XYZ file of C-alpha atoms in Angstrom:
764
model
C 64.806 -16.291 -11.181
C 62.579 -17.416 -8.550
C 63.460 -14.609 -5.965
C 62.675 -11.947 -8.424
C 59.415 -14.155 -9.584
C 58.436 -13.524 -5.968
C 59.079 -10.236 -5.194
C 57.278 -8.964 -8.282
C 54.352 -10.681 -6.949
C 54.268 -9.251 -3.601
C 55.011 -6.314 -5.617
C 51.724 -7.028 -7.396
C 49.934 -7.883 -3.950
C 50.814 -4.876 -2.549
C 49.758 -2.777 -5.286
C 46.286 -4.378 -5.396
C 45.831 -3.776 -1.954
C 46.240 -0.322 -2.305
C 43.698 -0.059 -4.914
C 41.277 -2.315 -3.197
C 41.229 -0.378 0.083
C 40.962 2.624 -1.732
C 37.460 1.355 -3.686
C 36.312 -0.379 0.118
C 36.457 3.583 1.791
C 34.763 4.884 -1.585
C 31.859 2.401 -1.784
C 31.282 1.404 2.014
C 28.389 3.758 2.482
C 27.811 5.637 6.230
C 24.042 5.297 8.028
C 24.988 9.012 9.160
C 26.127 10.722 5.631
C 23.418 8.453 3.719
C 20.486 9.846 5.936
C 21.177 13.351 6.208
C 21.676 13.800 2.210
C 18.310 11.775 2.369
C 16.719 14.282 4.862
C 18.398 17.350 2.534
C 16.643 15.979 -0.538
C 12.895 16.172 1.136
C 10.892 18.707 -0.826
C 8.763 19.446 1.900
C 11.931 19.776 4.531
C 13.379 22.869 1.842
C 10.517 24.592 1.671
C 8.713 24.685 4.758
C 10.537 26.084 7.666
C 9.095 26.095 11.188
C 9.228 29.174 13.284
C 8.938 30.216 16.872
C 6.873 33.243 17.488
C 5.707 33.363 21.034
C 7.358 31.052 24.047
C 6.519 31.264 27.435
C 10.283 30.110 28.082
C 13.516 31.994 26.105
C 15.761 28.023 25.718
C 16.954 27.065 22.744
C 16.015 23.975 20.839
C 19.295 22.308 22.136
C 18.204 23.357 25.649
C 14.613 21.580 25.171
C 15.937 18.199 23.679
C 17.829 18.455 26.933
C 15.245 18.956 29.124
C 12.879 15.969 27.428
C 15.774 14.211 27.939
C 16.329 14.659 31.597
C 12.640 14.600 32.072
C 12.645 11.596 30.953
C 14.787 9.657 32.622
C 12.979 10.700 35.915
C 13.726 13.998 36.740
C 10.685 15.460 36.677
C 9.560 19.444 35.916
C 6.755 20.729 36.952
C 5.787 22.967 33.715
C 3.240 21.636 32.571
C 2.089 24.507 30.319
C 4.887 24.185 27.577
C 3.136 25.467 24.368
C 4.575 26.609 21.895
C 3.636 29.226 18.954
C 4.868 27.920 15.783
C 4.269 29.566 12.133
C 5.139 28.101 8.853
C 7.648 30.081 5.955
C 8.537 28.926 3.140
C 11.759 30.552 1.314
C 9.793 33.362 -0.938
C 8.964 34.617 2.899
C 5.092 33.208 2.378
C 3.263 32.883 5.761
C 0.932 29.876 5.936
C -1.361 28.719 8.368
C -0.500 29.242 11.534
C -0.208 26.664 14.387
C 0.761 25.748 17.600
C 2.580 23.103 18.991
C 2.747 21.280 22.307
C 6.416 19.524 23.317
C 6.037 17.268 26.603
C 7.357 14.197 27.662
C 5.265 11.135 28.329
C 5.350 11.001 31.972
C 4.420 15.140 32.616
C 1.184 14.458 31.045
C 0.707 11.178 32.567
C 0.858 13.324 36.441
C -0.293 16.655 35.443
C -2.792 15.374 32.507
C -5.370 17.633 34.306
C -3.832 20.576 34.429
C -2.244 20.552 30.683
C -5.690 19.475 29.358
C -6.854 23.219 31.280
C -4.192 25.585 30.068
C -2.732 24.129 27.132
C -4.378 25.677 23.452
C -2.290 23.514 21.310
C -3.311 22.505 18.499
C -1.072 19.327 18.318
C 0.387 17.314 21.134
C 3.945 16.361 20.338
C 4.590 13.839 23.019
C 8.202 11.316 23.306
C 8.226 7.923 25.545
C 11.420 7.782 26.511
C 15.257 9.726 26.499
C 16.661 11.040 22.790
C 16.291 13.905 20.530
C 14.038 15.438 18.221
C 15.076 15.643 14.945
C 15.171 18.719 12.886
C 13.096 18.314 10.313
C 10.236 16.622 12.761
C 8.107 19.867 13.087
C 8.052 20.963 9.340
C 6.672 17.375 8.762
C 4.094 17.006 11.559
C 3.229 20.116 10.737
C 2.547 19.613 7.019
C 0.579 15.975 7.514
C -1.897 17.922 10.052
C -2.720 20.626 7.796
C -3.605 19.407 4.783
C -5.194 16.578 6.353
C -7.780 17.349 9.076
C -8.803 13.621 9.335
C -5.414 12.682 10.781
C -5.359 12.110 14.305
C -2.171 10.931 14.740
C 1.232 10.959 13.108
C 4.263 8.673 13.896
C 7.771 8.262 12.288
C 11.094 6.719 12.298
C 13.963 6.826 14.461
C 17.401 6.029 15.201
C 20.458 5.843 18.018
C 21.903 8.911 18.442
C 24.419 7.983 21.489
C 24.653 10.912 23.894
C 28.403 12.981 23.386
C 28.142 10.922 19.960
C 27.756 12.647 16.153
C 26.757 9.936 14.214
C 23.667 8.427 14.330
C 22.756 4.897 13.789
C 20.678 1.845 14.324
C 17.729 3.355 12.092
C 14.360 1.716 13.171
C 11.904 1.957 9.527
C 8.595 1.126 10.592
C 5.754 0.123 8.539
C 2.404 1.935 7.668
C -0.122 2.139 10.036
C -0.486 -1.501 11.239
C -3.682 -1.907 14.162
C -2.734 -5.670 14.605
C 0.625 -4.773 15.110
C -0.094 -1.975 17.860
C -2.324 -4.358 19.708
C 0.582 -6.750 19.613
C 3.306 -4.152 21.141
C 3.539 -0.074 21.070
C 5.619 -0.186 18.211
C 4.772 4.133 17.317
C 8.094 4.310 19.356
C 9.820 7.101 20.641
C 7.849 9.659 19.726
C 3.932 10.693 19.094
C 2.100 13.568 17.443
C -1.618 13.667 18.163
C -4.395 16.165 17.153
C -5.072 18.104 20.764
C -8.873 17.985 20.044
C -9.041 13.734 20.048
C -6.119 13.436 22.782
C -8.153 15.493 25.473
C -12.250 13.668 24.586
C -9.832 10.136 24.561
C -8.800 11.721 28.217
C -11.813 12.762 29.522
C -12.934 9.267 29.033
C -10.133 7.471 30.333
C -8.443 9.559 33.314
C -5.157 8.390 34.792
C -7.133 7.017 37.466
C -9.834 5.455 35.830
C -7.312 3.343 33.623
C -6.396 -0.490 35.130
C -3.100 -1.138 35.582
C -1.252 1.597 34.877
C -0.226 1.980 38.525
C 3.196 1.650 39.664
C 4.046 -0.196 42.577
C 7.190 1.557 42.942
C 6.301 5.274 41.081
C 8.261 7.054 43.451
C 11.505 5.372 41.470
C 11.470 7.516 37.854
C 12.241 4.212 35.851
C 8.358 2.182 37.514
C 7.250 6.058 36.798
C 8.282 5.844 33.239
C 6.816 2.611 32.893
C 3.194 3.418 33.973
C 3.210 6.603 32.077
C 4.375 4.759 28.551
C 2.134 1.911 29.394
C -1.177 4.096 30.549
C -0.655 6.340 27.022
C -0.593 3.556 24.782
C -4.071 2.114 26.920
C -5.376 6.103 25.963
C -4.199 5.974 22.611
C -5.827 3.400 21.893
C -9.525 4.174 23.226
C -8.627 6.902 21.256
C -7.567 5.281 17.664
C -10.734 3.123 18.353
C -13.153 6.060 18.811
C -11.642 7.332 15.447
C -12.361 4.019 13.726
C -8.633 3.115 13.106
C -9.911 -0.452 14.169
C -11.299 -0.772 10.904
C -10.892 -1.511 6.655
C -7.890 0.461 4.740
C -9.481 4.095 4.204
C -7.745 5.945 1.873
C -4.630 7.626 2.617
C -6.601 11.489 2.758
C -9.463 9.686 5.515
C -7.334 7.314 7.606
C -6.504 8.715 10.901
C -3.371 7.331 11.163
C 0.230 8.471 8.947
C 3.527 6.909 8.777
C 5.914 10.004 7.865
C 8.277 7.892 6.824
C 11.567 9.864 7.946
C 13.173 9.691 10.778
C 11.193 12.576 13.483
C 13.342 11.148 16.913
C 17.062 10.019 17.705
C 17.172 8.197 20.938
C 19.966 7.812 23.214
C 20.147 3.738 23.258
C 17.319 1.196 23.433
C 14.849 2.437 22.608
C 13.080 -0.274 21.455
C 13.307 -1.845 24.838
C 12.135 0.256 27.029
C 8.568 -0.175 24.827
C 8.557 -4.215 25.999
C 6.605 -3.013 29.057
C 3.674 -1.777 27.043
C 1.144 -3.972 26.935
C -3.110 -3.955 25.667
C -4.609 -6.441 28.715
C -6.598 -8.870 27.107
C -9.506 -6.868 26.926
C -8.639 -4.673 24.317
C -8.585 -7.088 21.164
C -11.292 -8.713 22.786
C -13.470 -4.988 22.502
C -11.795 -5.082 19.232
C -13.552 -8.393 18.469
C -16.969 -7.330 20.141
C -17.142 -4.108 17.744
C -15.972 -5.057 14.528
C -19.018 -7.201 14.271
C -18.251 -10.522 13.222
C -21.305 -12.581 12.961
C -21.589 -16.639 12.187
C -24.679 -18.369 10.897
C -24.738 -21.524 13.155
C -24.526 -24.431 11.304
C -25.852 -28.263 12.268
C -21.540 -29.110 12.976
C -20.887 -25.763 14.859
C -23.315 -24.456 16.694
C -21.282 -22.753 18.713
C -17.993 -21.302 17.030
C -18.047 -21.326 13.489
C -16.752 -24.777 11.851
C -13.046 -24.251 10.306
C -12.959 -25.866 6.878
C -8.977 -27.720 6.556
C -8.425 -28.263 2.646
C -5.195 -29.966 2.157
C -3.796 -30.773 -1.707
C -1.927 -33.885 -1.389
C -1.055 -36.427 -3.760
C 1.490 -39.668 -3.589
C 2.285 -38.754 -0.166
C 0.328 -40.927 2.303
C 2.969 -40.834 5.062
C 3.881 -36.787 4.784
C -0.134 -36.434 4.334
C -0.608 -38.406 7.309
C 2.065 -36.955 9.467
C 0.022 -33.070 8.956
C -2.831 -34.859 10.180
C -2.013 -37.093 13.097
C 0.092 -33.642 14.442
C -3.252 -32.020 13.371
C -5.293 -34.000 16.060
C -2.756 -34.588 18.911
C -0.848 -31.534 19.313
C -3.908 -29.132 18.662
C -5.966 -27.857 21.633
C -8.848 -25.399 20.255
C -12.551 -24.587 21.253
C -13.412 -24.409 17.253
C -15.017 -28.012 15.549
C -13.120 -28.334 12.577
C -13.020 -30.706 9.447
C -10.706 -31.512 6.922
C -10.681 -31.775 3.300
C -8.798 -33.622 1.371
C -8.521 -33.096 -2.394
C -6.078 -35.703 -4.857
C -5.250 -35.067 -7.904
C -4.207 -38.219 -9.243
C -2.263 -40.584 -6.218
C -1.384 -43.772 -7.287
C -3.863 -46.554 -6.721
C -2.144 -48.331 -3.828
C -1.622 -44.726 -1.882
C -5.359 -43.573 -3.118
C -6.174 -46.836 -1.248
C -4.162 -45.208 1.797
C -5.803 -42.228 2.098
C -9.596 -43.675 1.753
C -8.821 -45.829 4.904
C -7.028 -42.730 6.536
C -10.349 -40.722 5.699
C -12.346 -43.540 7.546
C -10.019 -43.778 10.408
C -11.136 -40.019 11.150
C -14.737 -39.994 10.885
C -14.881 -42.759 13.299
C -12.615 -40.242 15.281
C -15.565 -37.641 14.243
C -18.094 -39.883 14.995
C -17.155 -40.932 18.555
C -16.704 -37.536 19.542
C -20.173 -36.697 18.242
C -20.901 -39.375 20.041
C -20.047 -38.084 23.878
C -21.777 -34.272 22.759
C -18.450 -32.364 21.895
C -18.279 -29.305 19.998
C -15.076 -28.853 19.381
C -12.767 -30.991 17.583
C -12.760 -33.105 14.719
C -16.482 -33.022 12.648
C -15.535 -35.552 9.307
C -13.405 -36.293 7.318
C -14.225 -36.444 3.370
C -11.569 -37.443 0.180
C -11.804 -35.380 -3.063
C -10.160 -37.624 -5.946
C -9.830 -35.968 -9.445
C -6.881 -36.855 -11.490
C -6.085 -33.892 -13.239
C -2.525 -31.847 -14.153
C -0.917 -30.397 -10.373
C -2.843 -26.820 -10.015
C -2.368 -26.002 -6.811
C -5.276 -22.919 -7.128
C -8.190 -25.000 -8.304
C -7.071 -27.736 -5.980
C -8.050 -25.381 -3.489
C -11.120 -23.496 -5.214
C -12.704 -27.603 -5.231
C -11.744 -28.164 -1.761
C -13.576 -24.590 -0.894
C -16.177 -25.317 -2.703
C -16.973 -28.467 -1.040
C -16.379 -27.089 2.910
C -19.058 -25.949 4.924
C -17.367 -24.109 7.539
C -17.119 -20.247 8.112
C -13.605 -20.565 8.356
C -11.259 -21.811 5.195
C -7.889 -23.036 6.508
C -5.446 -23.758 3.107
C -2.552 -26.759 4.748
C 0.239 -27.906 3.023
C 0.198 -31.311 3.125
C 3.844 -31.627 4.720
C 2.653 -29.454 8.047
C 3.855 -30.435 11.353
C 1.826 -29.128 14.192
C 3.826 -28.184 17.274
C 1.685 -25.589 19.126
C -1.264 -26.299 20.877
C -2.595 -22.526 20.913
C -2.016 -22.054 17.063
C -5.463 -22.107 15.550
C -7.512 -20.842 18.275
C -4.612 -17.625 18.038
C -4.910 -17.432 13.731
C -8.977 -17.943 14.660
C -8.581 -14.860 17.137
C -7.847 -12.813 14.215
C -9.047 -13.963 10.853
C -13.166 -13.626 12.587
C -11.957 -9.703 12.880
C -14.278 -8.313 10.139
C -11.076 -6.083 8.779
C -8.596 -8.208 8.755
C -8.101 -10.717 5.255
C -5.826 -13.695 5.317
C -3.686 -15.045 9.000
C -1.139 -17.159 8.340
C 2.298 -18.707 10.573
C 5.491 -18.568 11.453
C 6.954 -21.517 9.461
C 10.432 -23.236 10.287
C 11.976 -25.759 8.643
C 11.428 -29.336 10.799
C 12.899 -30.150 14.348
C 15.210 -26.594 14.193
C 14.509 -22.850 15.284
C 15.444 -21.690 11.076
C 13.081 -19.294 9.753
C 11.638 -20.512 6.309
C 8.104 -17.962 6.519
C 7.455 -14.989 8.681
C 5.343 -13.076 6.475
C 5.342 -11.729 2.550
C 6.941 -8.545 1.139
C 7.021 -6.802 -1.988
C 9.978 -6.025 -3.273
C 10.770 -5.213 -6.737
C 12.031 -8.249 -7.934
C 8.825 -10.050 -6.674
C 7.362 -11.573 -3.009
C 10.162 -12.179 -0.603
C 10.514 -14.112 2.385
C 12.644 -11.789 4.672
C 14.312 -13.205 8.010
C 14.258 -16.834 5.904
C 17.365 -18.867 6.858
C 18.292 -16.786 10.083
C 17.738 -18.090 13.772
C 14.470 -17.770 15.012
C 16.271 -17.832 19.204
C 17.040 -14.500 17.897
C 14.419 -11.290 18.338
C 15.338 -9.510 14.400
C 15.032 -5.511 13.432
C 12.486 -4.496 16.679
C 10.677 -7.779 17.214
C 9.499 -8.416 13.494
C 9.764 -12.488 14.047
C 8.300 -12.066 16.868
C 4.194 -10.635 17.818
C 2.354 -10.232 15.697
C 2.549 -7.809 11.636
C 0.437 -6.725 9.786
C 1.734 -8.204 6.342
C 0.874 -7.930 2.253
C 1.017 -11.347 2.333
C 1.545 -14.428 4.231
C 2.118 -18.052 2.480
C -0.409 -20.561 1.017
C 0.879 -23.385 3.071
C -0.777 -22.276 6.802
C -3.308 -19.931 5.640
C -6.882 -19.044 7.566
C -9.924 -16.626 5.907
C -13.162 -16.348 6.683
C -15.311 -17.716 3.483
C -17.111 -14.624 2.796
C -13.493 -12.708 1.915
C -12.497 -15.732 0.229
C -15.506 -15.970 -2.445
C -15.046 -12.202 -2.394
C -11.928 -11.856 -4.230
C -12.795 -14.979 -6.325
C -10.891 -17.815 -4.531
C -7.275 -18.834 -5.733
C -6.534 -17.672 -9.355
C -6.552 -20.921 -11.616
C -3.986 -18.736 -14.072
C -1.185 -19.690 -11.383
C -1.137 -23.320 -11.414
C 1.788 -23.164 -9.041
C 3.818 -20.717 -7.400
C 2.130 -16.644 -6.246
C -1.124 -17.734 -6.418
C -0.959 -17.507 -2.780
C 0.693 -14.247 -2.952
C -2.129 -13.334 -5.601
C -4.942 -13.702 -3.349
C -2.931 -12.056 -0.287
C -2.594 -9.263 -3.033
C -6.612 -9.268 -4.030
C -7.710 -9.362 -0.144
C -5.762 -6.685 0.632
C -6.915 -4.398 -2.543
C -10.113 -5.124 -1.172
C -9.311 -3.352 2.433
C -8.852 -5.874 4.267
C -5.431 -6.726 5.844
C -3.513 -9.740 6.116
C -1.856 -10.451 9.626
C 1.758 -12.942 10.159
C 0.954 -13.738 13.348
C 4.893 -14.479 14.726
C 3.828 -15.402 17.829
C 2.637 -18.997 15.810
C 4.888 -21.655 15.110
C 4.800 -24.788 12.494
C 7.152 -26.847 11.148
C 6.907 -26.965 7.304
C 8.863 -29.839 5.426
C 9.240 -27.635 2.558
C 8.231 -28.951 -0.608
C 8.343 -32.259 -0.271
C 5.585 -32.709 -2.546
C 6.805 -31.291 -5.658
C 10.844 -30.355 -4.903
C 11.861 -26.467 -5.003
C 11.505 -23.965 -7.246
C 13.893 -22.551 -9.698
C 16.120 -26.303 -9.579
C 15.260 -26.795 -13.211
C 15.525 -24.283 -16.175
C 11.985 -25.381 -16.576
C 11.022 -24.158 -13.254
C 12.999 -21.172 -13.515
C 11.198 -20.394 -16.667
C 8.206 -20.932 -15.410
C 8.361 -19.524 -11.972
C 9.590 -16.463 -14.154
C 6.345 -16.528 -16.382
C 3.974 -16.845 -13.149
C 5.748 -14.049 -11.776
C 4.939 -11.763 -15.166
C 1.321 -12.985 -14.362
C 1.323 -11.672 -11.080
C 2.726 -8.095 -11.982
C 0.161 -7.848 -14.669
C -2.598 -8.494 -12.086
C -1.816 -5.840 -9.392
C 0.745 -3.161 -11.215
C -1.242 -0.807 -8.522
C 1.055 -2.807 -5.774
C 4.305 -3.360 -8.275
C 7.450 -2.367 -6.032
C 4.808 -0.979 -3.004
C 4.691 -2.772 -0.104
C 2.599 -0.373 2.962
C 4.580 -2.605 5.893
C 7.993 -2.687 4.306
C 9.830 0.777 4.825
C 11.164 2.729 1.347
C 14.835 3.022 3.094
C 15.222 -0.909 3.461
C 16.440 -2.821 0.947
C 13.890 -3.343 -1.730
C 15.517 -4.904 -5.049
C 17.466 -7.745 -3.211
C 16.924 -11.175 -2.260
C 18.603 -10.137 1.487
C 16.700 -11.661 4.475
C 17.794 -9.086 6.584
C 16.177 -6.308 7.167
C 18.629 -3.824 5.774
C 18.590 0.093 5.107
C 18.845 0.795 1.577
C 22.433 1.893 1.381
C 23.769 -1.145 2.131
C 22.581 -2.354 -1.657
C 23.246 0.656 -4.376
C 20.905 -0.551 -6.993
C 22.053 1.254 -9.936
C 20.209 0.436 -13.261
C 21.119 3.179 -14.493
C 25.004 2.841 -14.445
C 26.879 3.278 -17.923
C 26.475 -0.049 -19.889
C 29.257 -2.310 -20.487
C 30.243 -4.229 -23.388
C 28.922 -8.219 -24.283
C 32.547 -9.583 -25.490
C 32.243 -13.242 -27.209
C 34.565 -15.167 -24.819
C 34.534 -18.509 -25.773
C 37.845 -18.977 -26.164
C 39.611 -17.981 -22.698
C 36.386 -19.001 -20.655
C 38.032 -22.778 -21.951
C 41.470 -22.053 -20.980
C 39.717 -21.607 -17.231
C 39.705 -23.737 -14.469
C 36.157 -24.591 -13.625
C 35.992 -24.821 -9.734
C 33.559 -24.740 -7.320
C 35.715 -23.225 -4.993
C 34.557 -19.789 -7.005
C 30.926 -18.863 -5.335
C 28.427 -17.350 -7.566
C 25.335 -16.009 -6.480
C 22.698 -13.847 -8.882
C 20.183 -12.028 -6.969
C 19.020 -10.109 -9.658
C 18.725 -10.230 -13.626
C 15.590 -8.042 -14.964
C 14.526 -6.412 -17.810
C 15.403 -2.833 -16.906
C 12.020 -1.030 -18.591
C 10.022 -4.204 -16.720
C 11.729 -2.912 -13.408
C 11.037 0.254 -13.397
C 7.380 -0.017 -14.954
C 6.011 -3.707 -14.463
C 5.727 -3.615 -17.833
C 7.154 -4.253 -21.718
C 8.060 -1.189 -23.113
C 5.516 -1.774 -26.076
C 2.753 -0.860 -23.932
C 4.110 2.731 -23.403
C 3.241 4.991 -26.251
C 5.984 7.578 -25.364
C 9.945 7.337 -26.884
C 11.704 5.509 -24.307
C 15.578 6.630 -23.226
C 18.341 3.961 -23.964
C 19.483 4.022 -20.771
C 15.878 2.624 -19.666
C 16.393 -0.279 -21.958
C 18.279 -3.346 -21.554
C 19.299 -5.093 -18.314
C 20.487 -5.369 -15.281
C 22.138 -7.890 -12.916
C 23.790 -8.011 -9.493
C 24.732 -10.320 -7.014
C 28.136 -11.773 -5.263
C 31.084 -13.874 -5.841
C 34.237 -14.714 -4.481
C 36.947 -17.560 -4.272
C 36.977 -19.472 -0.949
C 40.437 -19.680 1.057
C 42.327 -17.168 -1.900
C 42.666 -13.304 -1.083
C 39.621 -12.033 -3.104
C 41.087 -8.700 -3.929
C 43.319 -9.687 -6.678
C 41.033 -11.083 -8.764
C 39.112 -9.470 -11.408
C 35.833 -10.461 -12.287
C 33.438 -11.105 -15.616
C 29.683 -11.905 -15.583
C 29.321 -15.123 -18.246
C 26.507 -15.384 -20.369
C 25.826 -18.824 -21.992
C 23.549 -19.527 -25.095
C 22.077 -23.145 -23.801
C 21.503 -23.541 -27.374
C 24.598 -23.294 -29.245
C 26.739 -23.056 -25.916
C 28.252 -19.146 -26.792
C 29.524 -17.328 -24.235
C 29.579 -13.464 -23.360
C 31.830 -11.645 -21.167
C 30.310 -8.965 -19.225
C 32.386 -6.129 -16.903
C 30.994 -6.026 -13.682
C 31.434 -3.080 -11.297
C 32.020 -3.881 -7.702
C 29.895 -3.680 -4.774
C 30.470 -3.308 -0.614
C 28.678 -6.362 0.860
C 28.527 -5.569 4.621
C 26.838 -8.889 5.186
C 29.479 -10.987 3.496
C 32.651 -9.768 5.008
C 30.284 -10.678 8.637
C 29.564 -13.953 7.443
C 32.703 -14.537 5.953
C 35.232 -13.322 8.856
C 37.043 -16.104 7.746
C 37.859 -15.171 4.305
C 40.311 -13.186 3.098
C 38.467 -9.425 1.181
C 35.338 -10.465 1.178
C 34.321 -7.108 1.124
C 33.618 -5.914 -2.466
C 32.242 -9.567 -3.283
C 29.147 -7.937 -4.694
C 28.494 -6.863 -8.286
C 26.681 -5.066 -10.321
C 26.533 -5.088 -14.781
C 23.862 -3.049 -17.221
C 23.824 -4.165 -20.585
C 22.407 -2.222 -23.124
C 19.429 -4.124 -25.330
C 19.973 -6.523 -28.211
C 23.655 -6.643 -26.550
C 23.646 -10.389 -26.702
C 21.569 -12.397 -29.347
C 18.313 -13.598 -28.079
C 17.814 -17.326 -26.537
C 17.957 -18.254 -22.386
C 21.546 -17.908 -21.172
C 22.861 -20.040 -17.449
C 24.879 -16.946 -15.590
C 28.391 -18.017 -14.659
C 32.003 -15.951 -13.463
C 35.093 -15.302 -14.600
C 37.472 -14.661 -11.958
C 41.197 -13.791 -12.316
C 44.215 -13.522 -10.406
C 46.357 -10.187 -11.788
C 48.860 -11.651 -9.592
C 49.363 -14.964 -10.943
C 47.984 -16.616 -13.824
C 44.747 -18.419 -12.680
C 41.841 -18.537 -14.153
C 38.753 -20.043 -12.455
C 35.018 -20.135 -13.659
C 31.742 -21.257 -12.138
C 28.251 -21.535 -12.786
C 25.564 -20.458 -11.766
C 21.703 -22.363 -11.958
C 20.002 -18.764 -13.177
C 19.297 -18.516 -16.066
C 17.468 -15.449 -18.325
C 15.384 -15.788 -21.259
C 16.163 -13.012 -23.680
C 13.023 -12.711 -26.532
C 13.320 -12.537 -30.070
C 12.752 -8.316 -30.102
C 16.587 -8.246 -27.956
C 14.144 -7.667 -24.972
């Protein structure tokens, strides 16, 4: 009998493995197929085609791409007049505006610029910076943008890798929209740039190759060095052009901006295209030129007759040891040309801690007087202690500190920060003083580690996200996103530097957000005023995260507060809902995921068929509660709010049923077990009466879990998604859990997440 049972179990396992393999093949999308499908859906590409009317050569597109690849590898051609006539035609045969385009590698422009500009009559010049192929959709999209917007002088797009001789595209590089501070840091435009001829010619006339410093390679006869020199020179040329066209200023409306990012793959590089740009760096004078032309001036004060005074506002309560570490590391590690003052805002420390902080304040003021007696302009100018017992409200405390501050620059700093880099303050201020820059932040690491806690705020549908969190800073992530300088929609208030005039302009921190999202709200308002917020990921500080008040989401009360404050943030910035110009829509946009992953990795499908909610108290009670069953909730959202950032009652139109209800997404697996054999069901437990509801889930392929859990068995389909119709469960607060049933035995496991969902009295 035992033998028969084992035989039967083996057959069941074999059957489950076959079904599992079929599901994996169906769910495991391929980037090459996914991106081609996206491109076929592009309306512009479908309606506009580019016809080659005249050409000084009879080579085909394939031959042209091959020629560009060879020339970019250093085997140069002397054809410096590659102008062609292109005509846009729609499917009905109707002619559109004719436009001349020239396409050539950067080394030809570098070597023969005078001859090129004298002989070519093109309207648009398309420059390739390293070996690869121009995408089939590039010309229609480039033509469309230049023909509709006369203010556009430069267009760039995304790219991926097409290995030589390969058919499968891979390694997509989805870029941010125009990012002036990223451009000043590195040439993130990549391998293909389209420029309006008139603007390029004008810039070239002001700074031809021989007048540009630092463009002459020591071994220019060698193709590689020549290519590097050509790319550096072209980078400087574009800097001059964009500076002249006002690209380093407040954001302009889309129709007036000089730089445009086409959010499509326009170029297929051969391999390591980004690495070829690592030698492209603007000299130090370039950033200084931007600063001078920004026209930033500060009125001198008695405390800062030279450089502007930095007022460091630090909210703190009952954490003298943590606060003193922050202050001491600031004074010991910081090397800066800026004078600064400390303003400590205390909302009610106990008497013994209050006395400690008062004593520390006296010591700091003694140091400040000593510096003043030595006539030192930089360094500590004083410390003030504002003691005001009241309920914790981070926004109010920061505003109190800002009101008492005397500085032209306001630095909001958590009391649990530790300074580890001498030049950090000067680097932050270097950006904050620019007239087009708003808030400036630093990269934060977990203490005594290289683990990233913060590298800028990204705006997703589910709310503000910290991309790269928990990843190691030892590795370069997604084309340098944890290195250099990046324009972002927001930076964390744990370390945020901003000009007083900008802070006052947006009304400071919104005091209706007492705990969470107040820094995000501030940054969003600054962005909406036309400023660029900047994350200096070349600056690192340690953040002893949330030592002062615990972590969000630890309790039901905190989770509900976090969700409500998230809704307030959303209501205050409806125009930004689900939008982030510095985060590509082809990257995962609706899930908590640290990496910059292509969208197809996570299939968010709120329009999927709904599941039924079945009472499950009896059977759930028979299941064994086991921590080996891992439950990770990543999304639990009202579908209508998820789509429109508001509630149905505010919409007059009839709302289809498919847009009502809830959508859930996450992952779950059993540690040390064959996960192909388990059937999972999502559980919702009413916190008030203990009623449990079971919901069928749909499996989702999860590359990240498969790659991170290589020691586990069959964890490819550990993702799940489910949809519930409106009214499927009674009103209440629900805790999420998971039931896993082994289909090859009678084992049932259950485990509970600390995630909760609040269903309103009207079922919403």
